[in-house]
PDB file of C-alpha atoms and ligand atoms in Angstrom:
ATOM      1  CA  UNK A   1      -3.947 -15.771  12.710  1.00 98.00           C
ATOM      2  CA  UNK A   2      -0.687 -14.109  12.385  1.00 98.00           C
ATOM      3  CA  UNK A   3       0.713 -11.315  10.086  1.00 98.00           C
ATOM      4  CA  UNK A   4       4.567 -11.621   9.608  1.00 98.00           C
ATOM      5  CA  UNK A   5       5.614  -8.000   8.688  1.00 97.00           C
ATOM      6  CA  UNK A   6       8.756  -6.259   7.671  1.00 95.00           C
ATOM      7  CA  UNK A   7       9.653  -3.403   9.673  1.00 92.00           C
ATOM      8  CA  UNK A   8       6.751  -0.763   9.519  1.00 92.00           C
ATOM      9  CA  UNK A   9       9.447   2.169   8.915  1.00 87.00           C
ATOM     10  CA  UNK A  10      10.376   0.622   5.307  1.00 86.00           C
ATOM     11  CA  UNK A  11       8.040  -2.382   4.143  1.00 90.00           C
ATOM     12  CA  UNK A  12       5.130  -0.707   2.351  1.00 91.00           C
ATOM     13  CA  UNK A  13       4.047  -4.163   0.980  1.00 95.00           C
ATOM     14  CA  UNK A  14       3.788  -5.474   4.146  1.00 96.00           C
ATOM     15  CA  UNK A  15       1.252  -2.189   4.975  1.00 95.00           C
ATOM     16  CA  UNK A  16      -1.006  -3.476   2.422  1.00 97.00           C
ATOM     17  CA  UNK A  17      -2.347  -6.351   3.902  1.00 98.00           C
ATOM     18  CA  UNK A  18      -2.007  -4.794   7.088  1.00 98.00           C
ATOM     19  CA  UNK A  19      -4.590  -2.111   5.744  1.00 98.00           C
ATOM     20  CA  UNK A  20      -7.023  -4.727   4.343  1.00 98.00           C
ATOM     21  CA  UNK A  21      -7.125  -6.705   7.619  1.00 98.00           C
ATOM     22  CA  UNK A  22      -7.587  -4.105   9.739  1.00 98.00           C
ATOM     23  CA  UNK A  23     -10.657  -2.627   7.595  1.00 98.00           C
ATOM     24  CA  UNK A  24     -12.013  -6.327   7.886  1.00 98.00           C
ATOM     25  CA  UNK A  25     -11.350  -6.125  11.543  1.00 98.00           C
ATOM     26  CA  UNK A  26      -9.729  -8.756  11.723  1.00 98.00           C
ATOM     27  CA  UNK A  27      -8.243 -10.618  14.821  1.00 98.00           C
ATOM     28  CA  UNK A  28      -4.950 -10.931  13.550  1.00 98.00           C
ATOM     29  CA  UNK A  29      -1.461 -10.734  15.894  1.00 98.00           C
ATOM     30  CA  UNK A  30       1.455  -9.305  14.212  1.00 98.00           C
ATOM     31  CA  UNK A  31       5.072 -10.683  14.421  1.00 97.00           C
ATOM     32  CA  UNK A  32       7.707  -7.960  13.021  1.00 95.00           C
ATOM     33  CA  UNK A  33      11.336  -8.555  12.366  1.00 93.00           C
ATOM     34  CA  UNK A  34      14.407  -6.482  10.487  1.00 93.00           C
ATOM     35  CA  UNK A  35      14.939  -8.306   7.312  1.00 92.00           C
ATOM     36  CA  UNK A  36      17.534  -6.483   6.495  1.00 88.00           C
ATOM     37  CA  UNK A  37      20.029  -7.679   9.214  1.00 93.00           C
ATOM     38  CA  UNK A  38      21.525 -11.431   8.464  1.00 95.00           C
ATOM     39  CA  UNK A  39      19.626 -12.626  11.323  1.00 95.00           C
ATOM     40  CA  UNK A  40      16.279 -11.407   9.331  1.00 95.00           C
ATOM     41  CA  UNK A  41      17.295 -12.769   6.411  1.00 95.00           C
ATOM     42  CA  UNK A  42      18.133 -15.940   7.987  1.00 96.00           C
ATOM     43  CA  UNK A  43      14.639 -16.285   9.411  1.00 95.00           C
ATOM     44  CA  UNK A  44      13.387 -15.018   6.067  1.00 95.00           C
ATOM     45  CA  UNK A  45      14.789 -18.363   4.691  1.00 95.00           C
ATOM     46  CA  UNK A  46      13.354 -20.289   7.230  1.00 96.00           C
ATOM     47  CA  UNK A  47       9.372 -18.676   7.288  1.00 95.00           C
ATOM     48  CA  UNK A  48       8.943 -17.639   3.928  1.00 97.00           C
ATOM     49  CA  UNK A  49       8.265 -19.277   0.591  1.00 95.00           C
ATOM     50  CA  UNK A  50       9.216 -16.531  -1.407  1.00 96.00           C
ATOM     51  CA  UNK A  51      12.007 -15.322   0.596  1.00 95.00           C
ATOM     52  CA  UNK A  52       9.952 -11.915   1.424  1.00 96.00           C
ATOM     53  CA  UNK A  53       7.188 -10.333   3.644  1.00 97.00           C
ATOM     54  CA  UNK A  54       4.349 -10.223   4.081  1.00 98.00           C
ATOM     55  CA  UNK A  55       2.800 -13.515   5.029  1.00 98.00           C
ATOM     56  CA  UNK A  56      -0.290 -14.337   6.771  1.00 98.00           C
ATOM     57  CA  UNK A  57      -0.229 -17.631   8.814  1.00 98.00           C
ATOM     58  CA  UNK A  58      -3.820 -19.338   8.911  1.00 98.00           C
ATOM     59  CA  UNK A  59      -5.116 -22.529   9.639  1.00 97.00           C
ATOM     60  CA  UNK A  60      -1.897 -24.193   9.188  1.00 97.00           C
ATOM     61  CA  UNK A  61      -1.177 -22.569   5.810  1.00 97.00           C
ATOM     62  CA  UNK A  62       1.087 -19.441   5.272  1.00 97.00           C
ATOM     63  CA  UNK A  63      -0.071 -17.454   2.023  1.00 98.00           C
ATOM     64  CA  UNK A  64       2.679 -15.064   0.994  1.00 98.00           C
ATOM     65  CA  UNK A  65       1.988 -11.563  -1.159  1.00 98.00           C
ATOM     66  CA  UNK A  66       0.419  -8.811  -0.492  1.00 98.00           C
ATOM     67  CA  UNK A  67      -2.365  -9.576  -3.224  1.00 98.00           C
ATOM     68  CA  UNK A  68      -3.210 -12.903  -1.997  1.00 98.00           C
ATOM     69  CA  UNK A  69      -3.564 -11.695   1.304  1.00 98.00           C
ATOM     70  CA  UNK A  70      -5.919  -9.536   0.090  1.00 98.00           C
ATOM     71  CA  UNK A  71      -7.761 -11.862  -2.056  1.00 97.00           C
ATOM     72  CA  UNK A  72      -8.118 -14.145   0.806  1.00 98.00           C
ATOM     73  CA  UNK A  73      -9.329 -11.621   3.467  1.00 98.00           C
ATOM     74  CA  UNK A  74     -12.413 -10.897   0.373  1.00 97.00           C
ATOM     75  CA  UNK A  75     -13.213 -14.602   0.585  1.00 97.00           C
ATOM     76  CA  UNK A  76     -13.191 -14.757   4.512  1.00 98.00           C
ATOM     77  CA  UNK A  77     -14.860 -11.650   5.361  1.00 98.00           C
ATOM     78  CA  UNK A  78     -17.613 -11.530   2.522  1.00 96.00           C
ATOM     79  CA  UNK A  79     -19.679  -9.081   4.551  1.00 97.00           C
ATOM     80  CA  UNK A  80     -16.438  -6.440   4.549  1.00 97.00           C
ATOM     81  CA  UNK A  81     -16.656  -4.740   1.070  1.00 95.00           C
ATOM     82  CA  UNK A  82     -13.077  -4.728   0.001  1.00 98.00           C
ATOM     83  CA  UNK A  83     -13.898  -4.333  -3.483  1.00 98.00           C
ATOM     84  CA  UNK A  84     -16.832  -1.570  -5.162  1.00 97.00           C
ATOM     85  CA  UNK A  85     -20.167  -2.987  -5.569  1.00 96.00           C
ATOM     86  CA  UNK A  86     -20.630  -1.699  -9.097  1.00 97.00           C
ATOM     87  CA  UNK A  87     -18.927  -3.880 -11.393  1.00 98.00           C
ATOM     88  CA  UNK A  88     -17.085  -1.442 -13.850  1.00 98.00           C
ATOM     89  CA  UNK A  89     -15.825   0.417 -10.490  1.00 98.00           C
ATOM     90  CA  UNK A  90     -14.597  -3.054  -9.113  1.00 98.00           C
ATOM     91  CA  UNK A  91     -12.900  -4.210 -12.679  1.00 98.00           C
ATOM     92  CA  UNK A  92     -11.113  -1.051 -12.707  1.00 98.00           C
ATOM     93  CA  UNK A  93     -10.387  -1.179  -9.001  1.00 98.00           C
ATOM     94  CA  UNK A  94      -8.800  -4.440  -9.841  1.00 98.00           C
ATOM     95  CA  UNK A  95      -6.555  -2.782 -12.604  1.00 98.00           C
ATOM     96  CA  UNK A  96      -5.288  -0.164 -10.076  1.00 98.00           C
ATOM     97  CA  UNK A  97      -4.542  -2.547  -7.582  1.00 98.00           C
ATOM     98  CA  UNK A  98      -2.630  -4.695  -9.701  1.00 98.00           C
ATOM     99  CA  UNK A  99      -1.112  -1.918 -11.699  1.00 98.00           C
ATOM    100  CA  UNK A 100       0.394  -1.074  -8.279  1.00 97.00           C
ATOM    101  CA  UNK A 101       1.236  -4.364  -7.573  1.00 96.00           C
ATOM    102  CA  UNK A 102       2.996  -5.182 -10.664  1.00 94.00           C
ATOM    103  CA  UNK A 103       4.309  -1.790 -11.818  1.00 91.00           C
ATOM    104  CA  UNK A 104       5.912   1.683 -10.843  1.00 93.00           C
ATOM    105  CA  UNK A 105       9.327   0.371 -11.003  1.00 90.00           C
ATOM    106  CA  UNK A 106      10.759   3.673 -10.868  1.00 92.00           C
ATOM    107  CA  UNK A 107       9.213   4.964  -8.157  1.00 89.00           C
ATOM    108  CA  UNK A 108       9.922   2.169  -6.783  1.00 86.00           C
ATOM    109  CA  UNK A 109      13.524   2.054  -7.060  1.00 84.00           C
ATOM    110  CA  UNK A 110      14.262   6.203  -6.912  1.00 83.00           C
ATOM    111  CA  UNK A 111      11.803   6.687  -3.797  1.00 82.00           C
ATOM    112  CA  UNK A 112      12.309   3.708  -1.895  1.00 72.00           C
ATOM    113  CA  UNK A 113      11.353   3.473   2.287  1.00 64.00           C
ATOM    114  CA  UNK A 114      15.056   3.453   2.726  1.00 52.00           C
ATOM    115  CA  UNK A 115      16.123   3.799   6.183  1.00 45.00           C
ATOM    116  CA  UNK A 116      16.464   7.102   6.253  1.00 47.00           C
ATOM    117  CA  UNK A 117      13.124   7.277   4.323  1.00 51.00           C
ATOM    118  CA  UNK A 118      10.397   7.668   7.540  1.00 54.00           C
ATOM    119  CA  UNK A 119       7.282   7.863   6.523  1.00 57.00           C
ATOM    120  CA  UNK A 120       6.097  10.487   8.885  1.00 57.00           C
ATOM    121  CA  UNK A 121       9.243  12.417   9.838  1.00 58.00           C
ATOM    122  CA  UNK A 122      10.621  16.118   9.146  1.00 58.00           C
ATOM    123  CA  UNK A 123      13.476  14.585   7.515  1.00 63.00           C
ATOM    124  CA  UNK A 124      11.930  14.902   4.033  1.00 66.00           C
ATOM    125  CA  UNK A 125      14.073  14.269   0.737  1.00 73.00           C
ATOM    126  CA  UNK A 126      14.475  16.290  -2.509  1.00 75.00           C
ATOM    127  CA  UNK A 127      11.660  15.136  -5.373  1.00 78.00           C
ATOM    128  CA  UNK A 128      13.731  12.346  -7.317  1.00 81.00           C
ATOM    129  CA  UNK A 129      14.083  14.023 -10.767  1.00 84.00           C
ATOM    130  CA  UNK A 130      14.433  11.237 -13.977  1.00 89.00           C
ATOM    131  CA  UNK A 131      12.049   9.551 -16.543  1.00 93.00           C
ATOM    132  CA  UNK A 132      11.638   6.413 -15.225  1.00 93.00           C
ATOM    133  CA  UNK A 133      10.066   7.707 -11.860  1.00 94.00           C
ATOM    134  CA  UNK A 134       8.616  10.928 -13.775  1.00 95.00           C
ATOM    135  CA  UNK A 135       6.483   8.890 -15.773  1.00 96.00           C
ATOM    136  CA  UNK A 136       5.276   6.738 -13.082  1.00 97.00           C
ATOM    137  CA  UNK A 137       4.568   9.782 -11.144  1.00 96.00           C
ATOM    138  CA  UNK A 138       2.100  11.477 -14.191  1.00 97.00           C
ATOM    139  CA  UNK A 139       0.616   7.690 -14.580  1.00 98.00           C
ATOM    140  CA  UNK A 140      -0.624   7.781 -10.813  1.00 98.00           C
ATOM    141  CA  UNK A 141      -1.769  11.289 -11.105  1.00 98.00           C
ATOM    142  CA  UNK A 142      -3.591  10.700 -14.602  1.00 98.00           C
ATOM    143  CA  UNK A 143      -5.195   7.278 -12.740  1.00 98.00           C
ATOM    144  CA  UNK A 144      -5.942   8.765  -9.446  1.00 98.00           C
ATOM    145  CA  UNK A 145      -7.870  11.319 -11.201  1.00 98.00           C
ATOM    146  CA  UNK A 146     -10.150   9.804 -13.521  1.00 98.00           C
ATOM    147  CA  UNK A 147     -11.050   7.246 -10.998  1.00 98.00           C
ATOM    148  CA  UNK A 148     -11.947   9.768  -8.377  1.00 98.00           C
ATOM    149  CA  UNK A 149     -13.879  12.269 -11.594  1.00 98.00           C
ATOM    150  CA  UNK A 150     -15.643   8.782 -12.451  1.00 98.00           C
ATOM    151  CA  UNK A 151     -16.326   7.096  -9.346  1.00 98.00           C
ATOM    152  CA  UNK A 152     -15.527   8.914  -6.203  1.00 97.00           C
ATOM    153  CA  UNK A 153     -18.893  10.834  -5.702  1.00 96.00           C
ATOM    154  CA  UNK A 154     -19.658   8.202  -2.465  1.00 96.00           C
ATOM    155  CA  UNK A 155     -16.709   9.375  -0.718  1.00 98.00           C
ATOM    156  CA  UNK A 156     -12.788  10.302  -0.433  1.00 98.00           C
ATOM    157  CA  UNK A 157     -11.377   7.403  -1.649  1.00 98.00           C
ATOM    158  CA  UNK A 158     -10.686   6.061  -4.957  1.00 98.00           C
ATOM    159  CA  UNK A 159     -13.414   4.872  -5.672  1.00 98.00           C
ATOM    160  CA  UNK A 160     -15.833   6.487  -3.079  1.00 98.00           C
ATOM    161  CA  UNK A 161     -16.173   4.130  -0.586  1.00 98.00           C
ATOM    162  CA  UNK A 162     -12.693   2.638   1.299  1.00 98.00           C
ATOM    163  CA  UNK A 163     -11.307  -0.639  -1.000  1.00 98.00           C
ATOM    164  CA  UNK A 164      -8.519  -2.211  -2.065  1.00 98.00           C
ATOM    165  CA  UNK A 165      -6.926  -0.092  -4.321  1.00 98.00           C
ATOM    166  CA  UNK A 166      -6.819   2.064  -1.463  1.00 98.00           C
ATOM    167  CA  UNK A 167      -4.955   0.254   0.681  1.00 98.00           C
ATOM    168  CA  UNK A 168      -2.329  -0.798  -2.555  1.00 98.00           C
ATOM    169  CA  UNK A 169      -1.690   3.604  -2.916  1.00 97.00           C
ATOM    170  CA  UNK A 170      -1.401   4.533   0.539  1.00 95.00           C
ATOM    171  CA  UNK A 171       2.320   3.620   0.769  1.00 93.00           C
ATOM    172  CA  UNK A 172       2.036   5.910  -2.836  1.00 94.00           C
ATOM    173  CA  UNK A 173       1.328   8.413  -0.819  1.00 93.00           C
ATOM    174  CA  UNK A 174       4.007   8.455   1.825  1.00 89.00           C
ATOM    175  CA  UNK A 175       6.313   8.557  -0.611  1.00 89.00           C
ATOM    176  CA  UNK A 176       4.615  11.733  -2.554  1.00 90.00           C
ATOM    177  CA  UNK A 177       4.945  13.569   0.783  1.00 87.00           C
ATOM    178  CA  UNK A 178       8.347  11.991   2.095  1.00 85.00           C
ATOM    179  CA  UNK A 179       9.845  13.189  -1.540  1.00 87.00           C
ATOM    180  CA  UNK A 180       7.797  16.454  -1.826  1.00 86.00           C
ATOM    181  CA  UNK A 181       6.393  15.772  -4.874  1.00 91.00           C
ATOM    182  CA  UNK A 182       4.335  18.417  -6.476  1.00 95.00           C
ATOM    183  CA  UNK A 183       1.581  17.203  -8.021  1.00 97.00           C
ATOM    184  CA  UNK A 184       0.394  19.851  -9.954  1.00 98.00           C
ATOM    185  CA  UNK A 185       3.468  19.608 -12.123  1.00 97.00           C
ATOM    186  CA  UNK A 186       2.230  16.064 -12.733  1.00 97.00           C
ATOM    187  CA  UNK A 187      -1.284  17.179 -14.345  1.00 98.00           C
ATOM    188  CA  UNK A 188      -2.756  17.964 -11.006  1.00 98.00           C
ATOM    189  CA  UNK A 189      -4.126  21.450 -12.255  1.00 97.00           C
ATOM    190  CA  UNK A 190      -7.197  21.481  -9.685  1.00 97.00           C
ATOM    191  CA  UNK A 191      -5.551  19.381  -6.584  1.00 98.00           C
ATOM    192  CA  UNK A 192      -7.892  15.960  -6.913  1.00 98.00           C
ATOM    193  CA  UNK A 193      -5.164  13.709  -6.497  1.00 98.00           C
ATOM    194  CA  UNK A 194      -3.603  15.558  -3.907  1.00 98.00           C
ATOM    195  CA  UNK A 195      -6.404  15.932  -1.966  1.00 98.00           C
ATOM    196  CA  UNK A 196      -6.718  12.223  -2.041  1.00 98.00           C
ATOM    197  CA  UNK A 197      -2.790  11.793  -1.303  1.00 96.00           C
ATOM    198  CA  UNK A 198      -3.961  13.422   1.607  1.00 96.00           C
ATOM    199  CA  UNK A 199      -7.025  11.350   2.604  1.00 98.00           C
ATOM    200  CA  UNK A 200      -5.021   7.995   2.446  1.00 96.00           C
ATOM    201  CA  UNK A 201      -2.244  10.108   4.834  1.00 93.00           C
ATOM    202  CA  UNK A 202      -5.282  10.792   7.278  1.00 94.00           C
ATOM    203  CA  UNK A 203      -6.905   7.476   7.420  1.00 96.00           C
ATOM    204  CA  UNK A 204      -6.843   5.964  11.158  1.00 96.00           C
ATOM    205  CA  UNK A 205      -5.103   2.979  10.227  1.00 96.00           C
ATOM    206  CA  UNK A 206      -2.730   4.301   8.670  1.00 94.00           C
ATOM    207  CA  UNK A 207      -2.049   6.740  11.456  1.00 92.00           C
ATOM    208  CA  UNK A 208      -1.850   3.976  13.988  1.00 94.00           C
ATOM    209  CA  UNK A 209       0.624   1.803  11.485  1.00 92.00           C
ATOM    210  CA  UNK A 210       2.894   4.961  11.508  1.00 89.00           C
ATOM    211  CA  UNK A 211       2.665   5.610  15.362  1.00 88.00           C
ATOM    212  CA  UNK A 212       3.925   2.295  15.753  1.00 89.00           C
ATOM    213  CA  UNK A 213       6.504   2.522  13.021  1.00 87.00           C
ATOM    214  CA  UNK A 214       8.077   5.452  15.388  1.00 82.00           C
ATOM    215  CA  UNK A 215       7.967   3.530  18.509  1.00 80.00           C
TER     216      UNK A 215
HETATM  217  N1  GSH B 301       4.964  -9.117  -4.464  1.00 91.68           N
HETATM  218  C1  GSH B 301       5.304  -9.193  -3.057  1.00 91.68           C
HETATM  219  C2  GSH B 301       6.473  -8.264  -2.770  1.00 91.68           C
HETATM  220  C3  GSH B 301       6.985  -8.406  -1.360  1.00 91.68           C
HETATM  221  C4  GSH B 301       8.326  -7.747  -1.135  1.00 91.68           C
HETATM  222  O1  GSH B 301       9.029  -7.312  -2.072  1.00 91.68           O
HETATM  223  N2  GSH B 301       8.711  -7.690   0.159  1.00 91.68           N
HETATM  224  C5  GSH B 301       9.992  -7.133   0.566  1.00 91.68           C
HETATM  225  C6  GSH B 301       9.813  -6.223   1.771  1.00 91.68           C
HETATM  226  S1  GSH B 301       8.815  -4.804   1.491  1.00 91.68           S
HETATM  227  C7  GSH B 301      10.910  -8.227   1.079  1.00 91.68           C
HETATM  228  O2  GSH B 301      10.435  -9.147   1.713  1.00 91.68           O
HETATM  229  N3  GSH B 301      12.214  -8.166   0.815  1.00 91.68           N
HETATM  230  C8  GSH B 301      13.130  -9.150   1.301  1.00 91.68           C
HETATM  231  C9  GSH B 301      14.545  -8.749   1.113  1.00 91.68           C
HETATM  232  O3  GSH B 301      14.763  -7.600   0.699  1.00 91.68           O
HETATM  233  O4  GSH B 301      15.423  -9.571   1.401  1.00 91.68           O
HETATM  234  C10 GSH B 301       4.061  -8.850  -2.231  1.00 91.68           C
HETATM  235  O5  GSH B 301       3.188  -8.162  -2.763  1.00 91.68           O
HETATM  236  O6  GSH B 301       3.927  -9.286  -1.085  1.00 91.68           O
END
């Protein structure tokens, strides 16, 4: 099984999957290449359906998207619990997930992994400052929050227990601490969603994903 990966430095949708496979333990190799040179984009064309990373190659199918590769990995390691047990935890862990998946244009686009946007290095930028990205920014704080008040009692994460959503918000939180983002400007008054910003920073994984992103 193979993971084909955009360069850890700037692809946070290719850490997603990453993430989930690694929490399922996985045996997965990983094959990385710069898309972002014509050569990448070349062999973009020639690997991927979509035209974009990631993809997982498995018994002789490639799924593309982050999402499906995360759907899948539920289905094929059953025993892993990707998702919360209780089911109005898992609906709304859904909902984040996909909110994440489908939304936050303007963070998106106004804190992107350019590439002089490490994740992990000194060489932090200004916070972005304009509605689009403001709003996204008190949307993630407001949703953070009431899913931690609600359902993190079981642990640091989201919902408690490590899942999915989880793994959708870590590259969330790169980009809160790459910008310097102040989250108590953003309805943080008592630090909850920073302190989580700062448990998805400190997971393992994650750690290792950026260690190799500086190699
Ligand atoms: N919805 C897709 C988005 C994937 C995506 O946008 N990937 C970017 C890299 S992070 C890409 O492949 N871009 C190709 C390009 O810029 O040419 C997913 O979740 O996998």
């Amino acid at each position: 099984m193979e993971l084909i990966i955009g360069p850890r430095l700037y692809s946070t949708w290719s850490l997603r999957p990453w993430l989930v496979l690694k929490r399922c333990k996985a045996d997965f190799t990983v094959r990385e290449f710069d898309i972002y040179t014509p050569e990448g984009q070349a062999e973009l064309e020639r690997v991927s359906p979509s035209r974009l990373v990631p993809l997982l190659k498995v018994e002789g199918e490639t799924i593309w998207d982050s999402m499906a590769i995360s759907v899948w990995c539920a289905e094929r390691y059953p025993q892993v619990r990707l998702w919360p047990a209780d089911a109005h935890a898992r609906w709304l862990a859904r909902s984040a997930a996909c909110e994440m998946h489908g939304g936050f244009m303007g963070l998106r686009t106004d804190c992107g992994m350019g590439p002089d946007h490490t994740m992990v290095g000194p060489d932090r930028s200004p916070p972005p400052k304009g509605e689009a990205v403001e709003r996204d920014i008190r949307r993630i704080v407001s949703l953070w929050r009431e899913m931690r008040r609600r359902f993190g009692a079981g642990g640091p994460y989201m919902f408690g227990e490590w899942s999915v959503p989880d793994a959708f918000y870590t590259p969330v939180a790169t980009r809160f601490r790459h910008f310097q983002i102040d989250l108590s400007a953003y309805g943080d008054d008592d630090g909850l969603a920073a302190a989580y910003r700062d448990t998805l920073l400190a997971q393992p994984d994650f750690l290792e994903w950026s260690a190799e992103a500086l190699r």
